[in-house]
Coordinates of C-alpha atoms and ligand atoms in Angstrom, one line a residue:
X249 CA 106.1 85.4 77.7
X250 CA 104.4 82.2 79.8
X251 CA 101.2 81.8 81.4
X252 CA 101.3 82.2 84.8
X253 CA 100.6 78.8 86.2
X254 CA 100.9 76.7 89.5
X255 CA 101.5 73.2 90.0
X256 CA 100.8 70.9 93.1
X257 CA 102.1 67.5 92.7
X258 CA 99.5 64.9 91.8
X259 CA 99.6 63.3 95.2
X260 CA 99.0 66.4 97.1
X261 CA 96.0 68.0 94.4
X262 CA 94.9 64.7 95.7
X263 CA 95.0 65.4 99.3
X264 CA 94.0 68.5 98.8
X265 CA 90.7 67.6 97.1
X266 CA 90.4 64.9 99.7
X267 CA 90.4 66.9 102.4
X268 CA 87.8 69.7 101.5
X269 CA 90.2 72.5 100.8
X270 CA 90.2 72.6 96.9
X271 CA 86.5 72.6 96.5
X272 CA 85.9 73.6 92.8
X273 CA 85.0 77.1 92.8
X274 CA 86.0 80.5 90.9
X275 CA 85.9 83.7 91.4
X276 CA 83.4 84.0 88.8
X277 CA 81.2 81.3 90.1
X278 CA 81.5 82.4 93.8
X279 CA 80.0 86.3 92.9
X280 CA 76.8 84.4 91.4
X281 CA 76.6 82.4 94.6
X282 CA 76.8 85.4 96.8
X283 CA 74.4 87.1 94.6
X284 CA 72.1 84.3 95.2
X285 CA 72.5 83.3 98.8
X286 CA 72.5 87.0 99.8
X287 CA 71.1 89.2 96.8
X288 CA 69.8 91.9 98.7
X289 CA 71.8 91.9 101.9
X290 CA 74.3 95.1 102.2
X291 CA 78.1 94.2 100.5
X292 CA 79.4 97.3 100.1
X293 CA 79.8 100.8 101.4
X294 CA 82.3 102.9 99.9
X295 CA 81.8 107.1 99.2
X296 CA 78.8 107.3 98.4
X297 CA 78.3 103.8 97.1
X298 CA 75.7 102.0 99.5
X299 CA 75.3 98.6 96.9
X300 CA 73.5 95.2 97.8
X301 CA 74.9 91.6 96.4
X302 CA 72.8 91.9 93.8
X303 CA 73.7 95.5 93.0
X304 CA 77.9 95.0 93.3
X305 CA 77.5 91.6 90.9
X306 CA 75.1 93.3 88.3
X307 CA 77.7 95.7 88.1
X308 CA 80.6 93.5 88.1
X309 CA 79.1 91.6 85.0
X310 CA 78.7 95.1 83.5
X311 CA 82.5 95.1 83.9
X312 CA 83.3 91.9 82.8
X313 CA 80.9 92.5 79.2
X314 CA 83.4 95.5 79.0
X315 CA 86.5 94.4 79.2
X316 CA 85.3 91.1 77.3
X317 CA 84.1 94.1 74.6
X318 CA 87.4 95.6 74.6
X319 CA 88.6 92.4 73.5
X320 CA 90.8 91.0 76.1
X321 CA 90.7 87.2 75.9
X322 CA 90.0 84.3 78.7
X323 CA 93.4 83.9 80.9
X324 CA 95.2 87.0 79.7
X325 CA 96.5 90.0 82.5
X326 CA 95.2 92.9 83.9
X327 CA 97.0 95.0 85.7
X328 CA 94.6 96.7 88.4
X329 CA 96.2 99.8 90.5
X330 CA 93.0 101.1 92.3
X331 CA 92.4 102.7 96.0
X332 CA 89.8 101.7 97.9
X333 CA 86.9 102.8 96.5
X334 CA 83.6 101.2 95.3
X335 CA 85.5 100.4 91.8
X336 CA 87.9 98.1 93.3
X337 CA 85.9 95.5 93.8
X338 CA 83.8 96.0 90.8
X339 CA 86.9 95.9 88.5
X340 CA 88.2 93.1 90.4
X341 CA 85.2 91.0 90.3
X342 CA 84.3 91.7 87.1
X343 CA 87.9 90.9 85.8
X344 CA 86.8 87.5 87.6
X345 CA 83.8 87.4 85.7
X346 CA 85.6 87.5 81.9
X347 CA 87.8 84.9 83.6
X348 CA 90.8 87.9 83.1
X349 CA 93.8 87.7 85.6
X350 CA 94.1 90.6 87.8
X351 CA 97.1 91.6 88.8
X352 CA 97.7 93.9 92.3
X353 CA 99.9 97.0 92.1
X354 CA 99.9 99.4 95.3
X355 CA 98.5 102.8 94.5
X356 CA 102.1 103.9 96.1
X357 CA 103.7 102.4 93.2
X358 CA 104.9 104.3 90.6
X359 CA 106.6 104.2 87.1
X360 CA 109.4 101.8 88.2
X361 CA 107.5 99.0 89.8
X362 CA 104.2 99.5 87.6
X363 CA 106.8 99.2 84.4
X364 CA 108.1 96.0 85.8
X365 CA 104.8 94.5 87.0
X366 CA 103.2 95.5 83.4
X367 CA 105.8 93.6 81.1
X368 CA 106.5 90.7 83.8
X369 CA 102.6 89.8 84.0
X370 CA 102.4 90.3 80.1
X371 CA 99.6 92.6 80.8
X372 CA 97.1 93.8 78.1
X373 CA 95.3 96.6 79.7
X374 CA 95.9 98.7 83.2
X375 CA 92.9 99.9 85.6
X376 CA 94.0 103.3 87.3
X377 CA 91.4 105.7 88.8
X378 CA 92.3 109.2 88.2
X379 CA 94.0 110.8 91.0
X380 CA 94.7 109.6 94.5
X381 CA 97.1 110.9 97.2
X382 CA 97.7 113.4 95.4
X383 CA 99.0 111.4 92.5
X384 CA 97.5 112.0 88.9
X385 CA 98.0 108.6 87.1
X386 CA 97.3 109.8 83.7
X387 CA 100.7 110.4 82.8
X388 CA 102.0 107.0 84.2
X389 CA 99.3 105.1 82.1
X390 CA 100.5 107.2 78.8
X391 CA 103.9 106.4 79.7
X392 CA 102.7 101.9 80.3
X393 CA 100.8 102.5 76.9
X394 CA 103.7 103.8 75.5
X395 CA 106.3 101.6 77.2
X396 CA 104.7 98.1 77.4
X397 CA 104.0 96.6 74.3
X398 CA 101.4 94.2 75.4
X399 CA 99.3 96.8 76.9
X400 CA 96.5 98.1 74.6
X401 CA 94.1 99.5 77.4
X402 CA 94.1 101.7 79.9
X403 CA 90.7 102.4 81.7
X404 CA 89.6 104.9 84.2
X405 CA 87.8 105.1 87.3
X406 CA 86.8 108.8 87.3
X407 CA 87.8 111.3 84.7
X408 CA 89.1 109.6 81.9
X409 CA 90.6 111.9 78.7
X410 CA 91.6 109.9 76.0
X411 CA 91.1 106.7 78.0
X412 CA 88.4 104.0 78.5
X413 CA 86.0 105.6 81.2
X414 CA 85.4 102.6 83.7
X415 CA 81.6 104.0 84.4
X416 CA 80.2 103.0 80.9
X417 CA 82.4 100.1 80.3
X418 CA 79.5 97.5 79.3
X419 CA 76.2 97.9 78.9
X420 CA 74.0 94.3 79.5
X421 CA 76.5 92.5 81.3
X422 CA 77.8 88.8 81.0
X423 CA 75.0 86.6 82.0
X424 CA 77.3 84.1 83.4
X425 CA 81.1 83.7 84.2
X426 CA 83.4 82.9 81.4
X427 CA 84.5 79.2 82.5
X428 CA 87.7 78.5 84.7
X429 CA 89.2 75.7 85.3
X430 CA 89.6 76.0 89.3
X431 CA 93.0 74.7 89.9
X432 CA 94.2 77.8 87.3
X433 CA 95.8 81.2 88.3
X434 CA 93.0 83.3 89.3
X435 CA 95.3 86.4 89.9
X436 CA 99.0 87.2 90.4
X437 CA 99.7 88.9 94.0
X438 CA 102.7 90.4 94.9
X439 CA 105.7 89.4 97.0
X440 CA 107.5 91.8 99.1
X441 CA 110.5 89.5 99.2
X442 CA 114.1 90.9 99.3
X443 CA 116.0 91.3 96.1
X444 CA 115.3 93.7 93.1
X445 CA 111.7 94.6 92.0
X446 CA 108.9 92.8 93.1
X447 CA 108.0 89.0 92.1
X448 CA 104.6 87.9 91.0
X449 CA 103.1 85.5 93.2
X450 CA 100.4 83.0 91.3
X451 CA 97.7 82.5 93.2
X452 CA 95.1 79.5 91.8
X453 CA 90.8 80.0 92.3
X454 CA 90.9 76.6 94.9
X455 CA 94.2 77.8 96.7
X456 CA 93.0 81.1 97.8
X457 CA 89.6 80.2 98.4
X458 CA 90.5 78.2 100.3
X459 CA 92.1 80.1 102.6
X460 CA 89.2 82.9 102.6
X461 CA 86.5 80.2 103.7
X462 CA 88.9 79.0 106.1
X463 CA 90.0 82.4 107.5
X464 CA 86.3 83.3 107.7
X465 CA 85.5 80.6 110.0
X466 CA 88.5 81.1 112.4
X467 CA 88.0 85.0 112.5
X468 CA 84.3 84.2 113.7
X469 CA 82.8 86.0 110.5
X470 CA 79.1 85.7 109.9
X471 CA 76.1 88.0 107.9
X472 CA 76.2 90.8 110.5
X473 CA 80.1 91.3 110.5
X474 CA 81.5 94.4 108.8
X475 CA 84.6 94.5 108.0
X476 CA 86.7 98.2 107.4
X477 CA 89.1 97.7 104.4
X478 CA 91.4 100.3 106.1
X479 CA 95.2 98.9 104.6
X480 CA 95.3 99.4 100.8
X481 CA 93.3 96.8 99.3
X482 CA 95.7 95.1 97.1
X483 CA 97.8 94.1 100.1
X484 CA 96.9 90.5 101.0
X485 CA 96.3 90.8 104.5
X486 CA 93.1 92.9 104.5
X487 CA 92.0 90.9 100.9
X488 CA 91.6 87.7 102.8
X489 CA 92.6 88.0 106.0
X490 CA 89.8 87.3 106.5
X491 CA 89.5 90.6 104.5
X492 CA 87.2 91.5 102.5
X493 CA 86.6 88.2 101.0
X494 CA 86.2 86.5 103.9
X495 CA 83.0 89.1 104.7
X496 CA 81.6 88.6 101.3
X497 CA 82.1 84.9 101.4
X498 CA 80.0 85.0 104.9
X499 CA 77.2 87.9 103.6
X500 CA 78.6 90.2 105.9
X501 CA 79.6 94.0 105.0
X502 CA 82.8 95.5 103.6
X503 CA 83.3 99.2 104.3
X504 CA 86.0 100.7 102.0
X505 CA 88.1 103.2 104.0
X506 CA 89.8 105.5 101.9
X507 CA 92.6 105.4 103.9
X508 CA 93.8 104.6 107.8
X509 CA 94.0 107.6 109.9
X510 CA 91.6 107.1 113.0
X511 CA 90.3 110.5 111.6
X512 CA 88.7 108.7 109.1
X513 CA 88.5 105.2 110.4
X514 CA 86.6 105.6 113.5
X515 CA 84.0 107.8 112.1
X516 CA 83.0 105.0 109.5
X517 CA 83.3 102.1 112.2
X518 CA 80.9 104.5 114.2
X519 CA 78.5 105.3 111.2
X520 CA 78.4 101.6 109.8
X521 CA 79.1 99.2 112.9
X522 CA 82.0 98.0 111.8
X523 CA 83.0 94.7 113.6
X524 CA 86.0 93.9 113.0
X525 CA 89.4 95.1 110.7
X526 CA 92.9 94.6 110.1
X527 CA 96.0 96.8 110.8
X528 CA 99.4 96.9 110.6
X529 CA 101.2 97.4 114.0
X530 CA 101.8 101.1 113.4
X531 CA 98.5 101.7 112.5
X532 CA 97.3 100.0 115.9
X533 CA 99.7 102.1 117.9
X534 CA 98.0 105.4 116.5
X535 CA 94.9 103.9 116.9
X536 CA 95.3 103.1 120.3
X537 CA 96.6 106.7 121.2
X538 CA 93.8 108.3 119.6
X539 CA 90.9 106.2 120.6
X540 CA 90.4 107.6 124.1
X541 CA 90.4 111.1 122.9
X542 CA 87.9 110.2 119.9
X543 CA 84.1 111.2 120.0
X544 CA 83.4 108.3 118.2
X545 CA 81.4 105.4 119.5
X546 CA 84.1 102.7 118.8
X547 CA 82.2 100.1 120.5
X548 CA 81.2 97.9 118.1
X549 CA 84.6 96.8 117.2
X550 CA 84.9 93.3 117.9
X551 CA 88.0 91.9 116.2
X552 CA 91.5 93.7 115.7
X553 CA 93.5 91.9 113.4
X554 CA 97.1 93.1 113.8
X555 CA 100.1 91.6 111.2
X556 CA 102.0 92.1 108.6
X557 CA 105.2 93.1 110.7
X558 CA 105.9 92.3 114.3
X559 CA 103.2 93.6 117.2
X560 CA 105.4 93.7 120.4
X561 CA 103.9 92.6 123.4
X562 CA 103.4 95.1 125.1
X563 CA 101.4 97.1 122.5
X564 CA 99.7 93.4 122.0
X565 CA 98.9 94.4 126.0
X566 CA 97.2 97.7 125.4
X567 CA 95.2 96.4 122.8
X568 CA 91.4 95.4 124.9
X569 CA 91.9 97.8 127.5
X570 CA 92.1 100.8 124.9
X571 CA 90.0 99.3 121.9
X572 CA 87.3 97.4 123.4
X573 CA 88.3 94.2 121.4
X574 CA 89.4 91.0 120.8
X575 CA 93.4 91.0 119.2
X576 CA 93.8 88.6 116.8
X577 CA 97.8 88.6 115.5
X578 CA 97.7 87.1 111.8
X579 CA 101.5 86.2 110.4
X580 CA 100.9 86.0 107.0
X581 CA 102.6 86.1 103.4
X582 CA 101.1 86.9 99.8
X583 CA 103.0 83.4 99.4
X584 CA 100.8 81.5 101.2
X585 CA 100.9 80.3 104.8
X586 CA 98.7 82.5 107.5
X587 CA 98.8 82.0 110.8
X588 CA 96.3 83.7 113.4
X589 CA 95.8 83.3 117.0
X590 CA 92.3 82.3 117.7
X591 CA 89.6 84.1 119.1
X592 CA 89.0 81.8 122.2
X593 CA 92.8 81.2 122.8
X594 CA 94.4 82.3 126.3
X595 CA 95.2 86.5 126.9
X596 CA 99.2 85.2 127.3
X597 CA 98.9 83.2 123.8
X598 CA 97.1 86.5 121.8
X599 CA 99.8 88.4 123.1
X600 CA 103.0 86.4 122.6
X601 CA 102.7 84.6 120.1
X602 CA 101.8 85.5 116.2
X603 CA 99.5 82.4 116.1
X604 CA 99.3 78.9 114.7
X605 CA 98.5 78.2 110.8
X606 CA 95.0 78.0 109.2
X607 CA 95.4 74.6 107.9
X608 CA 95.7 71.0 109.3
X609 CA 97.7 70.4 105.9
X610 CA 100.0 73.3 106.6
X611 CA 103.2 72.0 107.3
X612 CA 105.7 74.0 109.0
X613 CA 109.6 73.1 109.8
X614 CA 111.9 75.2 112.4
X615 CA 115.3 74.6 110.8
X616 CA 118.8 75.2 111.8
X617 CA 121.2 77.1 108.9
X618 CA 122.3 73.8 108.2
X619 CA 118.6 72.0 107.2
X620 CA 118.2 70.6 110.8
X621 CA 115.0 70.9 112.6
X622 CA 115.3 72.7 115.8
X623 CA 113.6 71.7 119.0
X624 CA 110.5 73.1 120.0
X625 CA 110.8 76.5 121.8
X626 CA 114.5 77.7 119.7
X627 CA 114.8 79.7 116.9
X628 CA 115.3 78.6 113.5
X629 CA 114.6 79.5 109.8
X630 CA 110.6 78.7 108.7
X631 CA 109.9 76.4 106.0
X632 CA 106.4 75.5 104.8
X633 CA 104.0 73.8 102.3
X634 CA 100.7 73.3 102.4
X635 CA 97.2 73.6 100.4
X636 CA 97.2 77.7 99.8
X637 CA 101.2 78.1 100.0
X638 CA 102.9 78.2 96.4
X639 CA 105.5 76.0 94.4
X640 CA 107.1 79.1 92.7
X641 CA 107.0 82.8 91.3
X642 CA 106.0 84.0 88.0
X643 CA 109.3 83.2 85.5
X644 CA 111.4 83.4 88.3
X645 CA 114.4 80.2 88.1
X646 CA 116.7 81.8 89.5
X647 CA 114.5 83.0 92.8
X648 CA 113.0 79.6 92.8
X649 CA 115.7 78.1 93.1
X650 CA 116.5 79.8 96.0
X651 CA 113.0 80.1 97.4
X652 CA 111.7 76.6 97.5
X653 CA 113.7 73.5 98.4
X654 CA 113.4 70.5 96.3
X655 CA 110.8 69.2 98.0
X656 CA 109.0 72.2 97.7
X657 CA 108.8 73.9 100.8
X658 CA 108.9 77.7 100.8
X659 CA 111.6 79.8 102.2
X660 CA 110.2 81.9 104.0
X661 CA 113.1 84.2 105.3
X662 CA 111.0 84.3 108.8
X663 CA 113.2 83.4 111.9
X664 CA 110.5 81.7 114.1
X665 CA 110.3 79.7 117.4
X666 CA 107.6 76.8 117.6
X667 CA 106.1 76.9 120.9
X668 CA 103.3 74.3 122.5
X669 CA 100.3 73.6 120.2
X670 CA 102.3 74.5 116.7
X671 CA 101.8 78.4 117.4
X672 CA 105.1 81.0 116.0
X673 CA 106.6 83.5 117.5
X674 CA 107.8 85.9 115.3
X675 CA 111.9 86.5 116.1
X676 CA 113.1 88.2 112.6
X677 CA 114.3 87.8 109.3
X678 CA 116.9 86.0 107.6
X679 CA 116.2 87.9 104.2
X680 CA 117.7 91.7 103.2
X681 CA 114.4 93.1 103.1
X682 CA 113.3 96.4 105.6
X683 CA 110.3 95.9 106.7
X684 CA 108.7 99.4 107.1
X685 CA 105.3 99.8 108.4
X686 CA 104.5 96.6 106.8
X687 CA 105.4 97.2 103.7
X688 CA 108.2 95.4 102.6
X689 CA 111.3 97.2 100.7
X690 CA 114.3 95.1 99.0
X691 CA 117.5 96.1 100.1
X692 CA 118.7 95.5 96.4
X693 CA 116.4 97.7 94.6
X694 CA 117.2 100.8 96.6
X695 CA 120.7 99.9 96.0
X696 CA 120.4 100.0 92.5
X697 CA 118.6 103.4 92.3
X698 CA 121.1 105.2 94.7
X699 CA 123.9 103.4 92.8
X700 CA 122.6 105.1 89.2
X701 CA 123.1 108.8 90.6
X702 CA 127.0 109.8 89.4
X703 CA 127.7 111.0 92.7
X704 CA 127.4 108.1 94.2
X705 CA 130.0 105.4 94.2
X706 CA 128.6 102.5 96.3
X707 CA 125.1 102.2 98.8
X708 CA 124.1 99.3 101.4
X709 CA 120.8 99.8 102.6
X710 CA 119.9 98.3 105.9
X711 CA 116.5 98.5 108.2
X712 CA 117.3 100.7 111.4
X713 CA 114.9 99.5 114.8
X714 CA 112.1 102.5 114.7
X715 CA 109.9 102.9 117.3
X716 CA 106.6 103.1 115.3
X717 CA 107.4 102.0 111.9
X718 CA 109.3 99.0 113.3
X719 CA 111.6 99.4 111.3
X720 CA 113.0 102.1 108.6
X721 CA 115.4 102.3 106.1
X722 CA 119.2 103.2 106.4
X723 CA 121.8 103.9 104.1
X724 CA 125.0 104.1 103.6
X725 CA 126.8 105.6 100.5
X726 CA 130.2 106.2 99.8
X727 CA 130.5 109.1 97.7
X728 CA 131.7 109.5 93.8
X729 CA 133.7 112.3 93.0
X730 CA 131.7 115.5 94.2
X731 CA 129.7 116.7 97.8
X732 CA 125.9 114.7 96.9
X733 CA 123.5 115.8 99.7
X734 CA 120.9 113.8 101.5
X735 CA 118.7 115.5 100.0
X736 CA 119.5 115.4 96.7
X737 CA 120.0 111.6 96.5
X738 CA 116.4 111.7 98.0
X739 CA 115.0 113.6 95.2
X740 CA 116.6 111.6 92.9
X741 CA 115.6 108.3 94.3
X742 CA 111.5 110.0 94.4
X743 CA 112.6 111.3 90.8
X744 CA 113.1 107.5 89.6
X745 CA 109.4 107.0 89.8
X746 CA 109.5 104.3 93.2
X747 CA 106.7 104.1 96.0
X748 CA 107.4 106.7 98.5
X749 CA 108.1 104.5 101.0
X750 CA 111.3 103.1 99.5
X751 CA 112.8 106.0 99.4
X752 CA 115.6 106.1 102.4
X753 CA 114.8 107.5 105.6
X754 CA 118.0 108.5 106.5
X755 CA 121.6 108.3 104.7
X756 CA 124.6 107.9 106.5
X757 CA 127.8 109.3 104.0
X758 CA 131.0 107.2 104.9
X759 CA 134.4 106.6 103.0
X760 CA 134.5 103.7 102.1
X761 CA 133.1 100.0 102.2
X762 CA 135.8 97.2 103.6
X763 CA 133.9 94.7 101.9
X764 CA 133.0 96.5 98.2
X765 CA 136.0 94.8 96.2
X766 CA 134.8 91.3 96.8
X767 CA 131.5 92.7 95.0
X768 CA 127.5 91.6 95.2
X769 CA 128.1 88.3 96.9
X770 CA 128.9 89.6 100.1
X771 CA 126.5 92.3 100.0
X772 CA 124.3 91.0 102.8
X773 CA 127.7 90.5 105.2
X774 CA 128.2 94.3 103.9
X775 CA 125.3 94.8 105.9
X776 CA 125.8 93.6 108.8
X777 CA 129.4 95.0 109.1
X778 CA 128.1 98.5 108.3
X779 CA 125.4 98.4 111.0
X780 CA 128.0 97.0 113.5
X781 CA 130.3 99.9 112.5
X782 CA 128.5 102.6 112.1
X783 CA 124.5 102.1 114.2
X784 CA 125.5 99.9 117.1
X785 CA 127.9 102.8 118.2
X786 CA 124.9 105.4 117.9
X787 CA 127.9 107.2 115.5
X788 CA 124.1 107.6 112.8
X789 CA 123.4 110.9 112.5
Ligands
J2J123 C1 105.6 89.6 112.1 N1 106.2 89.5 110.8 C2 105.1 89.8 109.8 C3 103.6 89.5 111.9 C4 103.6 89.2 107.8 C5 97.9 88.3 106.6 C6 99.2 89.5 107.7 C7 100.0 89.9 106.7 C8 100.6 89.4 105.2 C9 101.6 90.0 104.8 C10 99.4 88.7 104.7 C11 103.7 89.3 110.4 N2 104.8 89.4 113.0 N3 102.2 89.2 112.5 O1 99.9 88.1 103.4 O2 97.4 87.6 104.2 C12 105.9 89.5 107.9 C13 107.1 88.3 107.7 C14 106.4 87.6 106.5 C15 106.0 88.7 105.4 C16 104.9 88.4 104.5 C17 98.5 88.4 105.1 N4 102.8 89.2 109.3 N5 105.4 89.2 108.5 O3 102.4 90.9 105.8 O4 103.6 89.6 101.8 O5 108.3 88.1 107.1 O6 102.3 89.8 103.5 O7 107.2 86.6 105.4 O8 103.2 91.6 102.5 O9 105.5 89.9 106.6 O10 104.7 89.6 103.9 P1 103.6 90.2 102.9

C-alpha cells in the first residue's frame, strides 16, 4: 500500500507557482484564514445548525483533536460517507486540520464500492451517518471493520451503537493545523471512469485550492453569496465548481439541502436567500417544471450552474425565462479540468456551449483517433493537462497507461468541438460509461455483477438515450440454463451491494452475442453491435 502522491514535472511546478496558481496554502491553514477573516459571518446552514465561521472552525478543530486522539497519524486516509448535513463540513475540515486525507464516498455507495474504496485507499477509519434515505449504515460499517484490515475506527454522526460518536469526538480542539506540504495529496476524489470499480483521484492542496479560488472568481462570488449544496456534497461539482469551498473561500454562506428535490430546495432558497447553486441537467429540468407552480419566492437566485452531463440547448434556453437567473454551463471532471461559460458571455455561448477552461495554463488538445489535431469546429477527442489536472490515478498502472499520454495529458474520453475563443461543445464520449443523470456508471462493472448470476451466460451493458435522465442503462443478457427474469436479475445485482443508480434500468434478453467468442477485447464493439441490432430497430421492450 503506497502513500497517494501526485507529481508534476518540476518545470510545470515552477510555471504554476510563477503564474500565481499554486499559492502554498493548505486546507488546514485555509480554515484558520476563514475564521480570521470572516469570524462571525454565517458560514453554514444545515438542518437546525446556523454556524458562524468561528463556530465551524471551532467544531472542526475539536473533530481534529478527536481524530488525532484515535491514533490516526498525519497522511493517513479516512473514508468519509456522509450525506448533506452539518457534519460533512466539520468532518472534512477536521480531517484536514489533523493532517488526514479524506476519501470521498457517495451516500449511495454500498458494500461493493465502500469495501473497494476503503481497501484501495488504505483507509484507517470510516466516517458515516447512522441512517440516510432509509439505509442503515451500521451493518455496512461492521462489514468494513471485519473485512478491511487497515480500518480500525468507525465514527458515526447520529446514534453510534458500539462505534465512536461524532459528537464528543474531541474536547478542547487542536490549536493549530497539523502542518502539511501544500504539494501533498489533500484528499482522494472518486472517478466515474469507464472500467471496473471507481479509481482514486489524488488532489493536492495547491492544485485544488487554485481551482477553488479561480472558480469563485469566475462565478462572481463574494461575501454576500449564498450557495445551496443540492447535489451530494462528495461530488466534485458541488465541492468546487464553485461549490461550498468556493463560497467559503470568499466568506459567503453554504446552505446544505438534504436532497435536490424542488419541494425541499425551493423552500431553502426562499428562506435563506440562496444566490447560486449547481445541478445536473435532469434536476434542472425538474426545477424548471416545478418553478411556475411553486409558492416559494426564488427571486434571490442569480446563477444556476448546470453540468455533469450535456444540457441540451432547448433546455438551456428555458433557464432564464423560467427561473429568472443566469445559466452557467459547467463541464468539469474530478480529475481536474473545469470549463465554465462566463456570466457575461453572450446568450448564444451560454446556451450552446459547455464553457471554456478556468486557467490560461489549462492545455487543451482536440485530436482525431490517430492523435492528429482536428481543425477548430470539428469533433475530436479531448486531452488536457494543467495546473489542477492530475497526472495519474492512485495505484492504477494499467489505467494510467491508458488514460494519460507519455507527456502527461489526461485522455478525458470526451468528444468535443472547440469553437472560437476556446469554448468547448461536448458532443459525446469515446469511453464506455453510462452518464445517468450525471452519475457515471462503468458498463464493465455492471456486466461483472450480472455475469456473477448463475442464470447468466454473458452480459453487455450500454447507454440508452432517455428524455429525463439523459442516458439510462440497458443490459443485454444471454441466459445460461434456466429462465432468469429481469426482476430476478435486478434484485440479484442490488443484493450484491452496489449503488442503486447502477442497477440496470432495462434488461433485454438476446439469444447469443455473435462476438462473444472473441472475448473481452471486443467488448466495445460488441456493445455497439448490440445497440445497432436491437435498439436502432426499435426492438427493445
Ligand atoms: C457534458 N458532459 C459533462 C457537461 C461533465 C463540475 C461539473 C461536473 C463535474 C463532473 C465536475 C459535463 N456536459 N456540462 O467534476 O467539477 C461529463 C464528461 C466528463 C465527466 C466527468 C465538476 N460535465 N460531463 O461531472 O468526474 O464526460 O465530474 O468527463 O463526475 O462528466 O464526471 P465527474
